[in-house]
PDB file of C-alpha atoms in Angstrom:
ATOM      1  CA  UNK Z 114      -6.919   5.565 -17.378  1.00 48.00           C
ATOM      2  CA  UNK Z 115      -9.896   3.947 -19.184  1.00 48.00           C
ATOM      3  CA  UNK Z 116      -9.337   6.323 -22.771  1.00 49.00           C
ATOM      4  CA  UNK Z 117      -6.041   6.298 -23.861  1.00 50.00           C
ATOM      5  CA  UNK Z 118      -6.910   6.995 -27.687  1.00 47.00           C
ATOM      6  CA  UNK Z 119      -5.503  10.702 -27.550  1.00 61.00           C
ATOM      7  CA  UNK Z 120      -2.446   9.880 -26.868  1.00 75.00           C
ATOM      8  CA  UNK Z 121       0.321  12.701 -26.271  1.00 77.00           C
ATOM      9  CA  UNK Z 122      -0.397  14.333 -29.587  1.00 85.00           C
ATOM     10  CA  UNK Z 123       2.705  15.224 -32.195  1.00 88.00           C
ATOM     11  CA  UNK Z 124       4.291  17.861 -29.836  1.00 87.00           C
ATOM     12  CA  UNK Z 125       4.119  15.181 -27.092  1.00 84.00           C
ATOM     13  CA  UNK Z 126       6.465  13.067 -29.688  1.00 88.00           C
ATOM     14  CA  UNK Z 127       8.631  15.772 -30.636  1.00 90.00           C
ATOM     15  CA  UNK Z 128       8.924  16.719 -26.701  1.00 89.00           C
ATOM     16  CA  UNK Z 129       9.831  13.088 -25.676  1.00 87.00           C
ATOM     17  CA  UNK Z 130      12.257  12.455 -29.062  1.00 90.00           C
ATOM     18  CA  UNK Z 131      14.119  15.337 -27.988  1.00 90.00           C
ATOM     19  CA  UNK Z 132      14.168  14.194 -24.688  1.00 88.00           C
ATOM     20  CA  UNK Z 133      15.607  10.831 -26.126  1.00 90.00           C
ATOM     21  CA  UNK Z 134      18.067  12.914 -27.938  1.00 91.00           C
ATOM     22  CA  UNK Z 135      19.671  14.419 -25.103  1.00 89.00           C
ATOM     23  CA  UNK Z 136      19.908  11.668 -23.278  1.00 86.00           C
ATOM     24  CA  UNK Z 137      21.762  10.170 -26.279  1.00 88.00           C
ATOM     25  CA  UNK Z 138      24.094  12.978 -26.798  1.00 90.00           C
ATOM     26  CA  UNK Z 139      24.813  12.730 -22.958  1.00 89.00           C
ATOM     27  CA  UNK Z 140      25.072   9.242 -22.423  1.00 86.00           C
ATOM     28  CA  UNK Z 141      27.503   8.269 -19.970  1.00 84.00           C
ATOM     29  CA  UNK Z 142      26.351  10.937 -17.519  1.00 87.00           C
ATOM     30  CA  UNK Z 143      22.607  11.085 -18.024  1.00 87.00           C
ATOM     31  CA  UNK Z 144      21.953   7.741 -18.101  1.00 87.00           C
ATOM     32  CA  UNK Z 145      22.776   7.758 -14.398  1.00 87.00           C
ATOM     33  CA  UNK Z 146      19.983   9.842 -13.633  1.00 87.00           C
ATOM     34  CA  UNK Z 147      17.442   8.167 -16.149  1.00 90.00           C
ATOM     35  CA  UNK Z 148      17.731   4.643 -14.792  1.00 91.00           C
ATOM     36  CA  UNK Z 149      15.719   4.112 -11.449  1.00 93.00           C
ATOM     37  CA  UNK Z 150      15.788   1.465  -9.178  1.00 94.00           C
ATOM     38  CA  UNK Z 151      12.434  -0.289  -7.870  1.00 95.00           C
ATOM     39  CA  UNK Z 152      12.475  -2.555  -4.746  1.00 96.00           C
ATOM     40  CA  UNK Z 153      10.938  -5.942  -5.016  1.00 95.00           C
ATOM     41  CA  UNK Z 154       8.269  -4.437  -2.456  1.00 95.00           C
ATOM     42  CA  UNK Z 155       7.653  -1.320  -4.566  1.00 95.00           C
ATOM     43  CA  UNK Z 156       5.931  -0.165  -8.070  1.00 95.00           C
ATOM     44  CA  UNK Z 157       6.645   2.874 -10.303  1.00 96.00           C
ATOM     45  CA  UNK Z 158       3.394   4.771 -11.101  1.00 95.00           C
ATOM     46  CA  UNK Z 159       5.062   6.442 -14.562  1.00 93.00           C
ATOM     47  CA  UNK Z 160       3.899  10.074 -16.209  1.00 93.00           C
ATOM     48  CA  UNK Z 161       4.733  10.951 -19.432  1.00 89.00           C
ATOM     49  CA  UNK Z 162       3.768  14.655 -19.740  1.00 88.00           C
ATOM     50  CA  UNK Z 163       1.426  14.189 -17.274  1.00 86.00           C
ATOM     51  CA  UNK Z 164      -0.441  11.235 -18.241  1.00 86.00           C
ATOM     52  CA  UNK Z 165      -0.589   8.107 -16.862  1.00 88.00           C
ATOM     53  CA  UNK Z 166       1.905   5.830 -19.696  1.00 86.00           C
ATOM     54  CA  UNK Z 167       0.360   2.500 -18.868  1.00 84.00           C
ATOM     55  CA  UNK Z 168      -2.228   0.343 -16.885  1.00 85.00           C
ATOM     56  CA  UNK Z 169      -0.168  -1.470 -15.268  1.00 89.00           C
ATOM     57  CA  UNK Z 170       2.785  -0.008 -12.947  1.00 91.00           C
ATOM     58  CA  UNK Z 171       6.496  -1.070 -13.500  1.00 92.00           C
ATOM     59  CA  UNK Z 172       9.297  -2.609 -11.612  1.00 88.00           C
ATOM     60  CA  UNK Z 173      10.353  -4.355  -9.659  1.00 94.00           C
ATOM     61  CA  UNK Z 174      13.934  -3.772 -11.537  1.00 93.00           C
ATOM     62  CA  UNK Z 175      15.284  -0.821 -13.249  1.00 95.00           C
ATOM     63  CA  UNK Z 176      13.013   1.980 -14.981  1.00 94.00           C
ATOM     64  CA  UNK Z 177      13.716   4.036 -17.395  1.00 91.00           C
ATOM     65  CA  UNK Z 178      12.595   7.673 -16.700  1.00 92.00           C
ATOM     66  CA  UNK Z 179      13.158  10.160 -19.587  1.00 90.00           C
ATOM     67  CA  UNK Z 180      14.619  13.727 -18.476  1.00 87.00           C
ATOM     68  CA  UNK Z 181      12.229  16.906 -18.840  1.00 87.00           C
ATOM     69  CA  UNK Z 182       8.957  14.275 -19.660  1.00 90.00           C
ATOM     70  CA  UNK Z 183       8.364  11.689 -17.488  1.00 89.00           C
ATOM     71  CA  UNK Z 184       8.359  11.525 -13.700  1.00 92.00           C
ATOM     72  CA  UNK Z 185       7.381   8.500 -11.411  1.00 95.00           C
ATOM     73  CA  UNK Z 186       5.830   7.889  -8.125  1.00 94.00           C
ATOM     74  CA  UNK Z 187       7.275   5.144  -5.805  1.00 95.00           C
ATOM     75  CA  UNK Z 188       4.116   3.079  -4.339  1.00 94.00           C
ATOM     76  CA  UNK Z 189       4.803   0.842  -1.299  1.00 94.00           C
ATOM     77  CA  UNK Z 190       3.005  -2.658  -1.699  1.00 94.00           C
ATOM     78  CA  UNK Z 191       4.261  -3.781   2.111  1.00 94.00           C
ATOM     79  CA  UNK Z 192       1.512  -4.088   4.460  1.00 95.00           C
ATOM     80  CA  UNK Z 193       0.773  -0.944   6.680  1.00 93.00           C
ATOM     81  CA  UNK Z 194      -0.370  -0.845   9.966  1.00 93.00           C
ATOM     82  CA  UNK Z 195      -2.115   2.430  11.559  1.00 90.00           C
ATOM     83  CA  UNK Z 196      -3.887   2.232  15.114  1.00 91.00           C
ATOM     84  CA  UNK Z 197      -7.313   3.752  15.573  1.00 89.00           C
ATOM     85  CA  UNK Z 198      -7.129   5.566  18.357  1.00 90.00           C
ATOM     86  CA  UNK Z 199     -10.021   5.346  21.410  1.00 91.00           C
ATOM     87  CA  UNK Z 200     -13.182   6.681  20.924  1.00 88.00           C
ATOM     88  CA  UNK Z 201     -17.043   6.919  22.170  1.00 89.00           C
ATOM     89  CA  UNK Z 202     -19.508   5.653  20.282  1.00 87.00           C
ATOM     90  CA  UNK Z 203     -23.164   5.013  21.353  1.00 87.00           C
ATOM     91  CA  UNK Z 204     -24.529   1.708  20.933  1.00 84.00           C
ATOM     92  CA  UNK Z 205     -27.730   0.489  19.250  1.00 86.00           C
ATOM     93  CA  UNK Z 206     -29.024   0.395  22.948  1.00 86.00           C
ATOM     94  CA  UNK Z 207     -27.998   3.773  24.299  1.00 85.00           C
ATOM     95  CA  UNK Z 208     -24.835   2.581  26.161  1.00 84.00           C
ATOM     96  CA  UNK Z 209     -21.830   4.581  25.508  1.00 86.00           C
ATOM     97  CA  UNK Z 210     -18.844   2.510  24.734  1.00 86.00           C
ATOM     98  CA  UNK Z 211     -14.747   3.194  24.020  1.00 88.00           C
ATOM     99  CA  UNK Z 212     -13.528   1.118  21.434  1.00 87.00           C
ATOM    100  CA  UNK Z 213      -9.712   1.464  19.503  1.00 87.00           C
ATOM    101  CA  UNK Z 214      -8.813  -0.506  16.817  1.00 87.00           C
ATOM    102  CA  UNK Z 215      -5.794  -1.879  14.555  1.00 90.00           C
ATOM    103  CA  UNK Z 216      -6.273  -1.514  10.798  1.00 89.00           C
ATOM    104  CA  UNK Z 217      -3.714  -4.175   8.569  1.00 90.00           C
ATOM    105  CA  UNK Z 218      -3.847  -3.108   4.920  1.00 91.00           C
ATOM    106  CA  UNK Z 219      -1.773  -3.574   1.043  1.00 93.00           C
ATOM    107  CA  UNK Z 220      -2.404  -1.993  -1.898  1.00 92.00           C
ATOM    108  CA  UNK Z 221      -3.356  -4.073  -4.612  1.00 92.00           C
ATOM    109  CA  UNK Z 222      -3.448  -1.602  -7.999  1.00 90.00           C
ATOM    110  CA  UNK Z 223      -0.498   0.851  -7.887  1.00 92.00           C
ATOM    111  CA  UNK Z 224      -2.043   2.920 -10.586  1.00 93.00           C
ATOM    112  CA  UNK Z 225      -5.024   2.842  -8.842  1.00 92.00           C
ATOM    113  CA  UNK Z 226      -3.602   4.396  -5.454  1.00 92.00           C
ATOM    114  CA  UNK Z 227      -1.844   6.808  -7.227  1.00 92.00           C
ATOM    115  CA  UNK Z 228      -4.720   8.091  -9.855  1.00 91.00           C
ATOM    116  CA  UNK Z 229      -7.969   7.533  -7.684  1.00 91.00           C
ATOM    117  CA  UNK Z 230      -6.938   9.091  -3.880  1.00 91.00           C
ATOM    118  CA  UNK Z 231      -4.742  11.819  -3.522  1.00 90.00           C
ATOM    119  CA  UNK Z 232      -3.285  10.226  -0.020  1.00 91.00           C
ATOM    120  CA  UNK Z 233      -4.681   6.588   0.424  1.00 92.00           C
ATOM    121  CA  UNK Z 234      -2.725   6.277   3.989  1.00 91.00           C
ATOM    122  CA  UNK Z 235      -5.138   8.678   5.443  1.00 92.00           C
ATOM    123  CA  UNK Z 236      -8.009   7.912   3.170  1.00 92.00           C
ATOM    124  CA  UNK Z 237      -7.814   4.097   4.456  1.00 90.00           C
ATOM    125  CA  UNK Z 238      -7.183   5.197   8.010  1.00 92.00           C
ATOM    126  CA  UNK Z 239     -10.490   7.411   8.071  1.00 92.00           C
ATOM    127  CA  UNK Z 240     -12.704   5.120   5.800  1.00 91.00           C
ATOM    128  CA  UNK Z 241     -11.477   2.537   8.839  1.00 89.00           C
ATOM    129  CA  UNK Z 242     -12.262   4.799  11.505  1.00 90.00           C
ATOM    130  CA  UNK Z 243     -16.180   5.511   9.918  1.00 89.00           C
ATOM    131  CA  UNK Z 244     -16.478   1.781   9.637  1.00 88.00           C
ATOM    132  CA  UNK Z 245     -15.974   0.766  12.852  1.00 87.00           C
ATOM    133  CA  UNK Z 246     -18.059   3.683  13.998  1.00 87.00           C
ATOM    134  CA  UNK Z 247     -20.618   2.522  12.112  1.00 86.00           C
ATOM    135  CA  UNK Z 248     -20.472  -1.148  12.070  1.00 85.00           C
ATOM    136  CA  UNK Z 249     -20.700  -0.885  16.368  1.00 85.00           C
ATOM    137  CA  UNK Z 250     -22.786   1.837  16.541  1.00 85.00           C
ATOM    138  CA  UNK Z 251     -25.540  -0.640  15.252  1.00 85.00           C
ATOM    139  CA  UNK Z 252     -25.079  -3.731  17.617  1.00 84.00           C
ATOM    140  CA  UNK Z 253     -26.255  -3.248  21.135  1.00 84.00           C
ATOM    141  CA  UNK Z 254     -23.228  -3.634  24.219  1.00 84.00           C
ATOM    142  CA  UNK Z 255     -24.329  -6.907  24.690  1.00 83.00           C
ATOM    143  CA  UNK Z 256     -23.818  -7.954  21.233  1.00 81.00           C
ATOM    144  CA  UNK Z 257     -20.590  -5.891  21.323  1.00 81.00           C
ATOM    145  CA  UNK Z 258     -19.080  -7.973  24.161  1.00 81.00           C
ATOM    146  CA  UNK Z 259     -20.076 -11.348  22.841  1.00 83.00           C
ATOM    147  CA  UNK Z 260     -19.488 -11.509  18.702  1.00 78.00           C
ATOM    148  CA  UNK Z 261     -15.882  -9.841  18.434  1.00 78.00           C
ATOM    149  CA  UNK Z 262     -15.456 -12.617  15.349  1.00 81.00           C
ATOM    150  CA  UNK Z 263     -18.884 -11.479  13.565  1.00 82.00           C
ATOM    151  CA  UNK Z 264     -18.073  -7.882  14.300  1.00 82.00           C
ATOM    152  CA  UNK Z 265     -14.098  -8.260  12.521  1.00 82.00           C
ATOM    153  CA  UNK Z 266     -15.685  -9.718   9.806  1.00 82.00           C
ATOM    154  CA  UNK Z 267     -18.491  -7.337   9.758  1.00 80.00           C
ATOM    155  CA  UNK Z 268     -15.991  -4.350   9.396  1.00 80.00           C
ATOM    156  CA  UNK Z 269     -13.760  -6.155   6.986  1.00 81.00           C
ATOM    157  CA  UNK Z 270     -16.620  -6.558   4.819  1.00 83.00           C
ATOM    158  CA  UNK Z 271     -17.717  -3.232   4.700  1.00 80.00           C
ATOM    159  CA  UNK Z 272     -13.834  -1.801   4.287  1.00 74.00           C
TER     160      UNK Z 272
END
């Protein structure tokens, strides 16, 4: 993302031009397959032969997608919510304890979810699941019972 001096190179041009083309020459049909629509709530991650075309993701509005060149992923800015299910830990004092957990999260860099983690659902949901792990695994039961604010804040830090 960082380097973009390369570019697609002369047969990239030639490639996209005659994907341009044939859009042209098939206008009133085509163009309903080139224009896509992106929600308010949504960004459009956009490949041109395979590399990222900007920094920044488009929409929300209409996007042109060439035929044959570019494709697009759809990224989902609403906020997600995924449960972390009960589990045992063991305390900094030897006590075994079953905590769950509710993880609230929004991606902030389209590009970045798309080009960094192949699935960032699942990546969030397990680098929430270590976190909590480790965050109570070094307070003792007592402490566990009595800072619930410190501990939130704690884990949100670390996440």
């Amino acid at each position: 993302i960082a380097n973009r001096r390369e570019g697609i190179g002369v047969c990239g041009w030639i490639l996209v031009s005659l994907s341009f083309l044939l859009v042209l020459i098939t206008f009133p049909i085509s163009i309903w397959a080139c224009i896509k629509v992106i929600r308010e709530y949504e960004r459009a991650v956009v490949f041109r032969l395979g590399c990222i075309m900007s920094k920044k993701a488009k929409g929300p509005g209409l996007v042109l997608i060439l035929p044959c060149t570019d494709t697009f992923i759809k990224v989902d800015l609403r906020t997600v919510t995924c449960n972390i299910p009960p589990q045992e830990i063991l305390t900094k004092d030897t006590n075994t304890a079953q905590v769950n957990g509710v993880v609230y999260y929004r991606i902030n860099g389209a590009v970045s979810a798309v080009a960094n983690v192949t699935d960032v659902h699942s990546a969030t949901f397990l680098l929430a699941q270590t976190t909590l792990r480790n965050v109570l695994g070094t307070q003792s039961l007592a402490q566990l019972l009595a800072g619930h604010e410190e501990i939130a804040h704690n884990i949100q830090v670390n996440l």
